[in-house]
JSON list of C-alpha atoms in Angstrom, two decimals:
[
{"chain": "A", "resi": 1469, "resn": "MET", "atom": "CA", "xyz": [31.98, 50.23, -28.30]},
{"chain": "A", "resi": 1470, "resn": "SER", "atom": "CA", "xyz": [29.54, 49.41, -25.55]},
{"chain": "A", "resi": 1471, "resn": "PHE", "atom": "CA", "xyz": [26.19, 47.72, -26.05]},
{"chain": "A", "resi": 1472, "resn": "ALA", "atom": "CA", "xyz": [24.30, 50.92, -25.19]},
{"chain": "A", "resi": 1473, "resn": "ALA", "atom": "CA", "xyz": [26.30, 52.88, -27.75]},
{"chain": "A", "resi": 1474, "resn": "THR", "atom": "CA", "xyz": [25.60, 50.26, -30.38]},
{"chain": "A", "resi": 1475, "resn": "ILE", "atom": "CA", "xyz": [21.87, 50.47, -29.72]},
{"chain": "A", "resi": 1476, "resn": "ALA", "atom": "CA", "xyz": [21.97, 54.27, -29.79]},
{"chain": "A", "resi": 1477, "resn": "ALA", "atom": "CA", "xyz": [23.79, 54.20, -33.13]},
{"chain": "A", "resi": 1478, "resn": "ALA", "atom": "CA", "xyz": [21.29, 51.69, -34.54]},
{"chain": "A", "resi": 1479, "resn": "GLU", "atom": "CA", "xyz": [18.34, 53.86, -33.51]},
{"chain": "A", "resi": 1480, "resn": "GLY", "atom": "CA", "xyz": [19.80, 56.83, -35.32]},
{"chain": "A", "resi": 1481, "resn": "ALA", "atom": "CA", "xyz": [20.28, 54.92, -38.57]},
{"chain": "A", "resi": 1482, "resn": "SER", "atom": "CA", "xyz": [17.69, 55.33, -41.26]},
{"chain": "A", "resi": 1483, "resn": "HIS", "atom": "CA", "xyz": [15.13, 52.56, -41.43]},
{"chain": "A", "resi": 1484, "resn": "VAL", "atom": "CA", "xyz": [14.40, 51.25, -44.93]},
{"chain": "A", "resi": 1485, "resn": "VAL", "atom": "CA", "xyz": [11.06, 49.50, -45.42]},
{"chain": "A", "resi": 1486, "resn": "THR", "atom": "CA", "xyz": [10.57, 47.34, -48.48]},
{"chain": "A", "resi": 1487, "resn": "GLU", "atom": "CA", "xyz": [6.93, 47.03, -49.45]},
{"chain": "A", "resi": 1488, "resn": "LEU", "atom": "CA", "xyz": [5.46, 43.66, -50.36]},
{"chain": "A", "resi": 1489, "resn": "PRO", "atom": "CA", "xyz": [4.42, 43.26, -53.98]},
{"chain": "A", "resi": 1490, "resn": "MET", "atom": "CA", "xyz": [0.87, 42.36, -52.89]},
{"chain": "A", "resi": 1491, "resn": "PRO", "atom": "CA", "xyz": [-1.12, 42.65, -49.66]},
{"chain": "A", "resi": 1492, "resn": "ALA", "atom": "CA", "xyz": [-0.21, 40.21, -46.89]},
{"chain": "A", "resi": 1493, "resn": "PRO", "atom": "CA", "xyz": [-3.55, 38.31, -46.81]},
{"chain": "A", "resi": 1494, "resn": "VAL", "atom": "CA", "xyz": [-3.06, 37.39, -50.47]},
{"chain": "A", "resi": 1495, "resn": "TYR", "atom": "CA", "xyz": [-0.04, 35.30, -49.46]},
{"chain": "A", "resi": 1496, "resn": "GLY", "atom": "CA", "xyz": [-2.25, 33.39, -47.04]},
{"chain": "A", "resi": 1497, "resn": "VAL", "atom": "CA", "xyz": [-4.84, 32.76, -49.74]},
{"chain": "A", "resi": 1498, "resn": "ILE", "atom": "CA", "xyz": [-2.14, 31.49, -52.12]},
{"chain": "A", "resi": 1499, "resn": "VAL", "atom": "CA", "xyz": [-0.69, 29.12, -49.53]},
{"chain": "A", "resi": 1500, "resn": "PHE", "atom": "CA", "xyz": [-4.15, 27.91, -48.52]},
{"chain": "A", "resi": 1501, "resn": "SER", "atom": "CA", "xyz": [-5.03, 27.18, -52.15]},
{"chain": "A", "resi": 1502, "resn": "ILE", "atom": "CA", "xyz": [-1.77, 25.23, -52.57]},
{"chain": "A", "resi": 1503, "resn": "PHE", "atom": "CA", "xyz": [-2.68, 23.13, -49.52]},
{"chain": "A", "resi": 1504, "resn": "VAL", "atom": "CA", "xyz": [-6.18, 22.53, -50.89]},
{"chain": "A", "resi": 1505, "resn": "VAL", "atom": "CA", "xyz": [-4.79, 21.35, -54.23]},
{"chain": "A", "resi": 1506, "resn": "ALA", "atom": "CA", "xyz": [-2.34, 19.04, -52.43]},
{"chain": "A", "resi": 1507, "resn": "ALA", "atom": "CA", "xyz": [-5.16, 17.68, -50.27]},
{"chain": "A", "resi": 1508, "resn": "LEU", "atom": "CA", "xyz": [-7.32, 17.02, -53.35]},
{"chain": "A", "resi": 1509, "resn": "ALA", "atom": "CA", "xyz": [-4.45, 15.21, -55.04]},
{"chain": "A", "resi": 1510, "resn": "THR", "atom": "CA", "xyz": [-3.95, 13.08, -51.93]},
{"chain": "A", "resi": 1511, "resn": "PHE", "atom": "CA", "xyz": [-7.68, 12.44, -51.59]},
{"chain": "A", "resi": 1512, "resn": "SER", "atom": "CA", "xyz": [-7.89, 11.29, -55.21]},
{"chain": "A", "resi": 1513, "resn": "PHE", "atom": "CA", "xyz": [-5.71, 8.27, -54.37]},
{"chain": "A", "resi": 1514, "resn": "ARG", "atom": "CA", "xyz": [-8.08, 6.94, -51.71]},
{"chain": "A", "resi": 1515, "resn": "ASP", "atom": "CA", "xyz": [-9.21, 3.35, -52.07]},
{"chain": "A", "resi": 1516, "resn": "VAL", "atom": "CA", "xyz": [-6.86, 2.69, -55.00]},
{"chain": "A", "resi": 1517, "resn": "ALA", "atom": "CA", "xyz": [-5.82, -0.70, -53.62]},
{"chain": "A", "resi": 1518, "resn": "ASN", "atom": "CA", "xyz": [-9.43, -1.92, -53.62]},
{"chain": "A", "resi": 1519, "resn": "ARG", "atom": "CA", "xyz": [-9.92, -0.94, -57.24]},
{"chain": "A", "resi": 1520, "resn": "HIS", "atom": "CA", "xyz": [-7.37, -3.55, -58.22]},
{"chain": "A", "resi": 1521, "resn": "ALA", "atom": "CA", "xyz": [-8.38, -6.34, -55.84]},
{"chain": "A", "resi": 1522, "resn": "GLU", "atom": "CA", "xyz": [-8.21, -8.98, -58.59]},
{"chain": "A", "resi": 1523, "resn": "LYS", "atom": "CA", "xyz": [-4.61, -8.04, -59.39]},
{"chain": "A", "resi": 1524, "resn": "ALA", "atom": "CA", "xyz": [-3.70, -8.18, -55.70]},
{"chain": "A", "resi": 1525, "resn": "ALA", "atom": "CA", "xyz": [-5.34, -11.59, -55.35]},
{"chain": "A", "resi": 1526, "resn": "ALA", "atom": "CA", "xyz": [-3.52, -12.92, -58.42]},
{"chain": "A", "resi": 1527, "resn": "TYR", "atom": "CA", "xyz": [-0.21, -11.62, -57.09]},
{"chain": "A", "resi": 1528, "resn": "ALA", "atom": "CA", "xyz": [-0.86, -13.21, -53.70]},
{"chain": "A", "resi": 1529, "resn": "ARG", "atom": "CA", "xyz": [-1.65, -16.58, -55.32]},
{"chain": "A", "resi": 1530, "resn": "GLU", "atom": "CA", "xyz": [1.46, -16.43, -57.49]},
{"chain": "A", "resi": 1531, "resn": "HIS", "atom": "CA", "xyz": [3.92, -15.22, -54.86]},
{"chain": "A", "resi": 1532, "resn": "GLY", "atom": "CA", "xyz": [2.48, -16.66, -51.67]},
{"chain": "A", "resi": 1533, "resn": "GLU", "atom": "CA", "xyz": [0.10, -15.12, -49.19]},
{"chain": "A", "resi": 1534, "resn": "ALA", "atom": "CA", "xyz": [2.54, -13.78, -46.59]},
{"chain": "A", "resi": 1535, "resn": "GLN", "atom": "CA", "xyz": [6.05, -12.79, -47.49]},
{"chain": "A", "resi": 1536, "resn": "GLN", "atom": "CA", "xyz": [8.58, -12.63, -44.68]},
{"chain": "A", "resi": 1537, "resn": "HIS", "atom": "CA", "xyz": [11.19, -9.88, -44.96]}
]
């Protein structure tokens, strides 16, 4: 079967369209809200190292200032 015949046969076939369960912009809103929640979770961990500066200083005194790996 030639390429042209294949295309002609495909054009004659019935085209089935499956509808989305909700409008397309709703998917964008859902994904955007997931990204916002992930960004808020990431943002909540800002400056965590400075909250425990005394623990970091105690660890540095106990284990040496600079560790070579």
